[in-house]
XYZ file of C-alpha atoms in Angstrom:
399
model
C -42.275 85.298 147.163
C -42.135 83.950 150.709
C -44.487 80.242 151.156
C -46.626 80.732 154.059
C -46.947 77.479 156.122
C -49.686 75.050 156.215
C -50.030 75.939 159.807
C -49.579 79.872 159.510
C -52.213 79.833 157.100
C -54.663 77.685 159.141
C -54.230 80.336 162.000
C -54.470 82.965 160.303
C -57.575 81.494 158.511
C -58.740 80.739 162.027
C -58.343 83.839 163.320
C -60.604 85.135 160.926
C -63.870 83.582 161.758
C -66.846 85.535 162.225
C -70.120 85.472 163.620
C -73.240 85.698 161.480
C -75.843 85.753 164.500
C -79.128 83.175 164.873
C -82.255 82.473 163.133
C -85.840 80.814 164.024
C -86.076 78.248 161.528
C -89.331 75.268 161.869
C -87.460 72.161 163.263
C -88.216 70.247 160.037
C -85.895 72.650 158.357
C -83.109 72.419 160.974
C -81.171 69.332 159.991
C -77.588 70.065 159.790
C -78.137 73.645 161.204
C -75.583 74.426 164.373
C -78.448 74.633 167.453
C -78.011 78.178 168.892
C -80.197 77.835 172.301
C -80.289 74.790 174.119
C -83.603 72.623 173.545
C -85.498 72.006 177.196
C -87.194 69.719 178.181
C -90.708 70.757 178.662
C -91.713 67.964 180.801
C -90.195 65.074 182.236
C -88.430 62.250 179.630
C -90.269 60.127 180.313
C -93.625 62.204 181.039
C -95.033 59.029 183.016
C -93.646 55.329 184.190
C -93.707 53.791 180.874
C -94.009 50.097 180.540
C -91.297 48.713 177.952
C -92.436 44.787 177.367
C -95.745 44.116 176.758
C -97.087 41.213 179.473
C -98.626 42.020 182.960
C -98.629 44.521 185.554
C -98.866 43.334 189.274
C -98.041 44.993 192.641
C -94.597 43.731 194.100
C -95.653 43.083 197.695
C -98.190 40.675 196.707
C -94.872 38.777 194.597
C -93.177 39.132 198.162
C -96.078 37.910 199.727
C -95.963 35.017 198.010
C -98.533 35.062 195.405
C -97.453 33.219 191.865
C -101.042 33.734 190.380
C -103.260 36.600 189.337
C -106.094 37.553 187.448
C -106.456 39.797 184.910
C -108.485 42.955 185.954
C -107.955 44.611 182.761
C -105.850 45.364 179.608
C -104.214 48.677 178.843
C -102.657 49.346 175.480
C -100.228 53.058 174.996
C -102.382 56.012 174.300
C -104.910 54.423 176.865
C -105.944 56.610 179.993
C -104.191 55.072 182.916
C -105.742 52.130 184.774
C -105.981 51.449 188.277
C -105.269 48.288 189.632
C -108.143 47.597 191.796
C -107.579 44.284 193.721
C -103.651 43.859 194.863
C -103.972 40.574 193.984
C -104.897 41.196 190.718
C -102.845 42.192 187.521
C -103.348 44.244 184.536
C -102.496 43.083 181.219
C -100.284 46.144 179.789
C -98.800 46.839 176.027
C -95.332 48.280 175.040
C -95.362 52.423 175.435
C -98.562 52.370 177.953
C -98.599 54.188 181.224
C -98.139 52.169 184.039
C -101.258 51.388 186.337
C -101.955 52.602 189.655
C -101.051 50.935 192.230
C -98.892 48.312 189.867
C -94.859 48.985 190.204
C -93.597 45.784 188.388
C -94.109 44.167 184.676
C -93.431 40.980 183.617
C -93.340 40.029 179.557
C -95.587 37.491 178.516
C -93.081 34.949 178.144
C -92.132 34.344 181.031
C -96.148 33.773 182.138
C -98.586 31.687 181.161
C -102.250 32.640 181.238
C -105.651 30.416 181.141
C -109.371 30.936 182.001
C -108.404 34.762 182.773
C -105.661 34.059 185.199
C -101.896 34.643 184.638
C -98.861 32.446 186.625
C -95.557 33.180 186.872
C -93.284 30.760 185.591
C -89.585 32.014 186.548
C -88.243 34.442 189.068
C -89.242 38.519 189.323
C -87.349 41.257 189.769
C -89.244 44.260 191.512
C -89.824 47.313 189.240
C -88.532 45.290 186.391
C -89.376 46.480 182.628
C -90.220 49.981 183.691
C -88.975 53.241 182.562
C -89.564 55.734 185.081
C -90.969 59.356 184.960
C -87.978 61.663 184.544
C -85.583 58.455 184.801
C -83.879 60.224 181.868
C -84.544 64.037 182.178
C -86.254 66.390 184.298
C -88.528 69.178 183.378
C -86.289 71.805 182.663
C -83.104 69.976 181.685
C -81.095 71.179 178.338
C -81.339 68.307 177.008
C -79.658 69.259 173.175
C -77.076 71.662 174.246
C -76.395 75.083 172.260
C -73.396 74.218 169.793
C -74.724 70.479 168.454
C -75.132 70.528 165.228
C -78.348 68.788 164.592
C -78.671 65.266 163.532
C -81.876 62.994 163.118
C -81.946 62.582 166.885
C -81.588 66.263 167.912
C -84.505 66.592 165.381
C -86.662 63.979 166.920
C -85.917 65.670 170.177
C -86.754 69.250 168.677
C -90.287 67.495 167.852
C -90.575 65.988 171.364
C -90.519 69.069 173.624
C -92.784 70.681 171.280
C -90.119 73.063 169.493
C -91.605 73.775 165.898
C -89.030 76.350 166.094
C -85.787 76.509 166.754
C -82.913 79.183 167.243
C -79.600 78.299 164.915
C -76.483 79.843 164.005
C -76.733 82.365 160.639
C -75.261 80.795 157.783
C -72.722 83.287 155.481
C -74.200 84.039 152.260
C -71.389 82.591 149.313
C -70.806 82.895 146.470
C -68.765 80.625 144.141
C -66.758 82.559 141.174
C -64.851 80.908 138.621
C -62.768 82.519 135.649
C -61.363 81.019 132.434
C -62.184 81.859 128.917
C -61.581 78.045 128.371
C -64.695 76.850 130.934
C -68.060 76.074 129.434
C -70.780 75.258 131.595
C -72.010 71.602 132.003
C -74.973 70.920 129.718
C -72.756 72.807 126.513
C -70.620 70.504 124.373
C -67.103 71.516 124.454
C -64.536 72.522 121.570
C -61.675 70.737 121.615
C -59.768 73.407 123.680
C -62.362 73.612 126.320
C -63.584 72.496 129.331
C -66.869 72.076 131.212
C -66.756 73.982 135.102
C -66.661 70.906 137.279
C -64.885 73.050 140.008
C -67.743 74.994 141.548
C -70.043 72.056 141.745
C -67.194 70.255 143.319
C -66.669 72.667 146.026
C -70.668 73.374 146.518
C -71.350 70.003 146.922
C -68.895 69.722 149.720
C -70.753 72.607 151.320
C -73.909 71.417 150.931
C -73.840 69.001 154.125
C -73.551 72.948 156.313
C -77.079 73.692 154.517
C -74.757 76.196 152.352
C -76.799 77.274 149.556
C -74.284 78.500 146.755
C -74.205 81.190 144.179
C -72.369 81.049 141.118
C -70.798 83.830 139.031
C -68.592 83.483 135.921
C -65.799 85.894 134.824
C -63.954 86.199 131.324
C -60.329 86.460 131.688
C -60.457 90.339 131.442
C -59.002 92.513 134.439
C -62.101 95.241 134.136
C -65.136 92.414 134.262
C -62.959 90.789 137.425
C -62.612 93.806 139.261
C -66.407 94.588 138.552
C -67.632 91.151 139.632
C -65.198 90.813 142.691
C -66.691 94.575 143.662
C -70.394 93.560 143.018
C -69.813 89.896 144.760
C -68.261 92.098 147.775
C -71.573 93.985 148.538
C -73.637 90.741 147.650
C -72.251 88.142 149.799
C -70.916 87.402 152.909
C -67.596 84.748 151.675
C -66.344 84.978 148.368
C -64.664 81.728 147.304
C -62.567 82.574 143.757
C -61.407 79.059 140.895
C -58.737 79.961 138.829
C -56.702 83.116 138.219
C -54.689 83.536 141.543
C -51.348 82.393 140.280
C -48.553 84.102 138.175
C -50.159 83.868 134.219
C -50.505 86.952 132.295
C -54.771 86.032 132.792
C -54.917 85.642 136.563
C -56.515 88.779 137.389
C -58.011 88.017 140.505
C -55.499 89.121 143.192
C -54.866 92.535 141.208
C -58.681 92.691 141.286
C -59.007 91.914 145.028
C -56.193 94.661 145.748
C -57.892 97.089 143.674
C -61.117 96.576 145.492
C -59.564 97.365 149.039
C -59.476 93.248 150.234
C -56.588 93.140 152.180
C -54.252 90.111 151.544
C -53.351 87.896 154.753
C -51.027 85.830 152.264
C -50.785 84.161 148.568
C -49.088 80.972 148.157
C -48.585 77.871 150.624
C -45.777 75.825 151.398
C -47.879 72.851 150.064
C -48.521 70.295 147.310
C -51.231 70.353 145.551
C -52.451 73.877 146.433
C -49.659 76.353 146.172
C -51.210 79.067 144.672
C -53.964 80.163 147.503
C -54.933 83.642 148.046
C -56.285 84.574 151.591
C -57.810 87.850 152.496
C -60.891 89.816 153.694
C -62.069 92.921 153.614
C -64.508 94.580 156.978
C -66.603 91.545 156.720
C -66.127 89.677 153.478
C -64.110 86.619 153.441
C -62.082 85.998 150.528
C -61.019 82.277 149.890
C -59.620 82.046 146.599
C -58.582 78.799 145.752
C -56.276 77.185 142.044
C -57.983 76.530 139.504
C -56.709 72.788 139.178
C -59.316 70.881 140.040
C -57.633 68.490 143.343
C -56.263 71.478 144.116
C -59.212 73.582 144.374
C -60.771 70.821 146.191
C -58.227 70.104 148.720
C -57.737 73.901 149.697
C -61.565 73.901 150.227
C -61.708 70.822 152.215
C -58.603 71.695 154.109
C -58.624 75.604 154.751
C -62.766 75.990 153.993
C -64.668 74.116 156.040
C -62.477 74.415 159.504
C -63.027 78.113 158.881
C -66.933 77.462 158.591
C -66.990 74.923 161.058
C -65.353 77.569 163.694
C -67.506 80.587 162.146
C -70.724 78.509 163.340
C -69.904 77.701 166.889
C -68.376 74.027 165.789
C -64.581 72.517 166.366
C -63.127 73.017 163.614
C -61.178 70.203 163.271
C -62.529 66.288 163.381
C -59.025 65.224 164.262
C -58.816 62.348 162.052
C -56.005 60.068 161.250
C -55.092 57.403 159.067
C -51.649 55.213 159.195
C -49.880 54.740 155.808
C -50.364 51.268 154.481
C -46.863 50.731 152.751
C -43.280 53.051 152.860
C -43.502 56.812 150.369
C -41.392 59.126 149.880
C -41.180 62.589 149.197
C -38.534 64.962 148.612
C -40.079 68.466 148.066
C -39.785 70.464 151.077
C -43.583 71.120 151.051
C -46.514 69.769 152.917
C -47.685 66.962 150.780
C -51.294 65.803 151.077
C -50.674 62.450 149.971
C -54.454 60.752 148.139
C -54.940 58.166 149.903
C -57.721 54.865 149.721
C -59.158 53.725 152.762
C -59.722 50.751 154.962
C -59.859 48.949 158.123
C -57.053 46.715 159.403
C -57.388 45.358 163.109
C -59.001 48.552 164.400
C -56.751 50.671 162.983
C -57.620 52.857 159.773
C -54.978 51.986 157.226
C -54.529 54.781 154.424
C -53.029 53.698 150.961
C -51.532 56.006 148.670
C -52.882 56.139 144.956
C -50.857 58.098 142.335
C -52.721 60.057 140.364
C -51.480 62.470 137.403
C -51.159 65.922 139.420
C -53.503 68.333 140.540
C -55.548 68.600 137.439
C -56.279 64.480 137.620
C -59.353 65.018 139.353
C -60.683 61.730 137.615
C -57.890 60.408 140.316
C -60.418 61.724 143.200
C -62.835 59.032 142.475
C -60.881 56.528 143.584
C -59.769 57.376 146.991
C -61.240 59.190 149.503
C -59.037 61.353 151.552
C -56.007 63.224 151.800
C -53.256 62.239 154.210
C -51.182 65.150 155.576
C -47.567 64.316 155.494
C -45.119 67.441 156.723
C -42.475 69.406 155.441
C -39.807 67.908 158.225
C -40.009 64.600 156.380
C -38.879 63.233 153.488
C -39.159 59.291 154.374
C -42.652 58.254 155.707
C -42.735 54.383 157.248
C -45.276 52.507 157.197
C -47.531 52.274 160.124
C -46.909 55.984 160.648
C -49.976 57.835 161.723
C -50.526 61.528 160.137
C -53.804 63.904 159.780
C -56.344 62.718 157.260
C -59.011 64.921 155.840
C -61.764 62.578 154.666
C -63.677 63.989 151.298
C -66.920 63.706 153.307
C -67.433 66.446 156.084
C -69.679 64.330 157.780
C-alpha cells in the first residue's frame, strides 16, 4: 500500500473542514469559544476623561499663569457625579478611576504636591493634560473592538462584559465522539488481569480537546466486525466527527476500516509516511468526519495533536497552524525514510527555544510523554539533523 505524505495528508485533512454555523451563548460561558460577530463598542473607551493618579485637579492656564498654589474646592472619588471646578484658581482633590472635573484639564499625583491648612503647592514641574485618559482616547462608539475570528481569552471576556454583551455570537462546535476498540481495554476505575489494560487513550485525546470547549463522548467496541459496523453506523447519525483508537491497521481484529467502508465513509487515505503514526485512516462521509487514529498510545496522541486540532482550528474560523519551532539541542540521526516526530524536552537558551530529544521505548511508551513536551518534526529528505537546526514543533499544549 502506497504511504501518503505528511503534507498530502494535512491538505487533504485541510481541505476537509467544515462549517458548523454560530450560537448565542452568555459571555460567562464564552471562554475559549471562536467570537463569531465582532463585539462594539457601545460607547466611547473611555466613556469620560478619566483621571489615572489620584492627587489634584487644576486648570492649566492658571499653571501658565503662574500660579504654584491652590486650594482645595472639593474631593471627588470614581463612581462620584462629576464636579465642577468653581474658582480657576482653585483645585479639586480627585481619586484613581473618577471623572475628571469641569473646567479642570490637568492632574497632578500627590507626590509631587504638598498640601497644608486646605491648600495644595506644587513642588516640581507640570505637564498640561498630564495623568488623564481621555474620552474615546482608545475607542469610539461604534468601533469593533474584539474582531469576529478571536478566540476569546480573559480579556475578550472582560471586554464582552464592558459593552454590555451578556450574549455573544460564536462559532458551532462539532459534536464528537471518541470510540475505542480492544477486547484487552478495561476502563479506568476496574483492576486489570494481567493481560489487560486500562483505556488511557480517549482521555488522552479528550483532554487535549478540552481547551476548544469540546465536550467528548465515549463509545466502546469489542473486537467483533458486526458490533463495529453497528457502532460506527449509530456514531455516524449521532455525531458530527468521529475520532476511532485502535483497529485501523493490518491484524486479523482491526475491523474498523472494513466497518467504515461498509457504512458508505469514503476513504481519503490509510497509512502515513510517518513515525510514530503510520497506521491513520482518513475519511468522511456527507458531513461526518472520520479521524481514526493507532491504537498505540504516542501514536494516537501525536496524530491527534498533529492532524486533529489544525483541522478544528480551521473548521472554527482559526489558523490552523501556531507555526512553532524549536532548534535541536545536540546532532540525531535517522535513517527511515519517514517523517519522524522526534519527542523532544524543552527550554530556553539565549532567546532561542532549544528542543532536546528524549528516547523513549516506541509508540506504546506513553509513560515517555511525561517527560517532554513536544514533538519536533524532522522530514523525510533527511537523514542527518545538526544541531542548531530549526524544524516544526507541535507543543502538547494547544494553548
Amino acid at each position: 500500500m502506497e504511504l501518503t505524505s505528511v503534507n498530502d495528508a494535512t491538505r487533504i485533512i485541510l481541505e476537509n473542514t467544515l462549517d458548523y454555523g454560530t450560537e448565542a451563548v452568555a459571555f460567562t460561558d464564552a471562554y475559549r469559544r471562536v467570537l463569531a460577530e465582532p463585539l462594539v463598542a457601545d460607547r466611547d473607551f473611555p466613556p469620560f476623561d478619566r483621571v489615572t493618579m489620584d492627587g489634584i485637579a487644576i486648570q492649566w492656564q492658571s499653571y501658565q499663569n503662574g500660579q504654584r498654589t491652590f486650594r482645595i474646592e472639593s474631593t471627588q472619588t470614581a463612581g462620584d457625579v462629576q464636579h465642577t471646578l468653581q474658582d480657576p484658581a482653585a483645585c479639586i482633590e480627585v481619586m484613581t478611576g473618577a471623572s475628571l472635573p469641569i473646567n479642570a484639564d490637568t492632574v497632578i499625583k500627590y507626590e509631587d504636591v504638598t498640601i497644608e491648612n486646605g491648600v495644595a503647592q506644587l513642588k516640581f514641574t507640570v505637564r498640561e493634560k498630564q495623568n488623564v485618559h481621555f474620552r474615546g482616547e482608545d475607542r469610539m462608539a461604534g468601533a469593533a473592538i474584539v474582531p469576529t475570528g478571536t478566540l476569546l481569552g480573559p480579556p475578550e471576556i472582560a471586554i464582552a462584559a464592558s459593552v454590555g454583551a451578556t450574549e455573544v455570537m460564536v462559532k458551532k462546535l462539532p459534536s464528537v465522539v471518541i470510540i475505542t476498540s480492544g477486547d484487552e481495554l478495561v476502563p479506568v476505575e476496574a483492576t486489570p488481569l494481567p493481560h489487560q489494560i486500562r483505556s488511557s487513550n480517549v482521555h488522552c485525546i479528550a483532554t487535549l480537546l478540552k481547551p476548544y470547549q469540546i465536550e467528548v463522548n465515549f463509545i466502546h467496541i469489542p473486537d467483533d466486525l458486526e458490533a463495529t459496523q453497528q457502532a460506527v453506523k449509530e456514531a455516524l447519525l449521532k455525531y458530527d466527527v468521529l475520532i476511532l483508537c485502535g483497529g485501523v491497521s493490518q491484524g486479523k481484529k482491526d475491523f474498523i476500516p472494513k466497518a467504515l467502508q461498509a457504512e458508505g465513509v469514503q476513504k481519503y487515505f490509510h497509512k502515513l509516511s510517518q513515525q510514530p503514526g503510520k497506521p491513520f485512516w482518513f475519511g468522511r462521509k456527507d458531513r461526518n468526519v472520520v479521524f481514526a487514529l493507532p491504537g498505540n498510545p504516542v501514536s494516537s496522541f501525536l496524530c491527534a495533536r498533529r492532524y486533529f486540532i489544525p483541522w478544528l482550528r480551521q473548521s472554527l474560523g482559526l489558523e490552523a497552524f501556531d507555526h512553532t519551532y524549536a532548534a535541536l539541542s545536540a546532532d540525531y540521526v535517522y535513517t527511515s525514510p519517514l517523517t519522524y516526530f522526534l519527542q523532544v524536552q524543552l527550554y530556553q537558551e539565549n532567546a532561542t527555544l532549544m528542543a532536546r530529544p528524549v528516547m523513549g521505548h516506541g509508540s506504546g511508551d506513553f509513560a515517555n510523554l511525561v517527560e517532554n513536551q513536544g514533538f519536533l518534526e524532522l522530514p523525510k529528505e533527511q537523514t542527518e539533523f545538526k544541531k542548531g537546526d530549526i524544524f516544526p514543533l507541535w507543543r502538547y499544549d494547544t494553548l
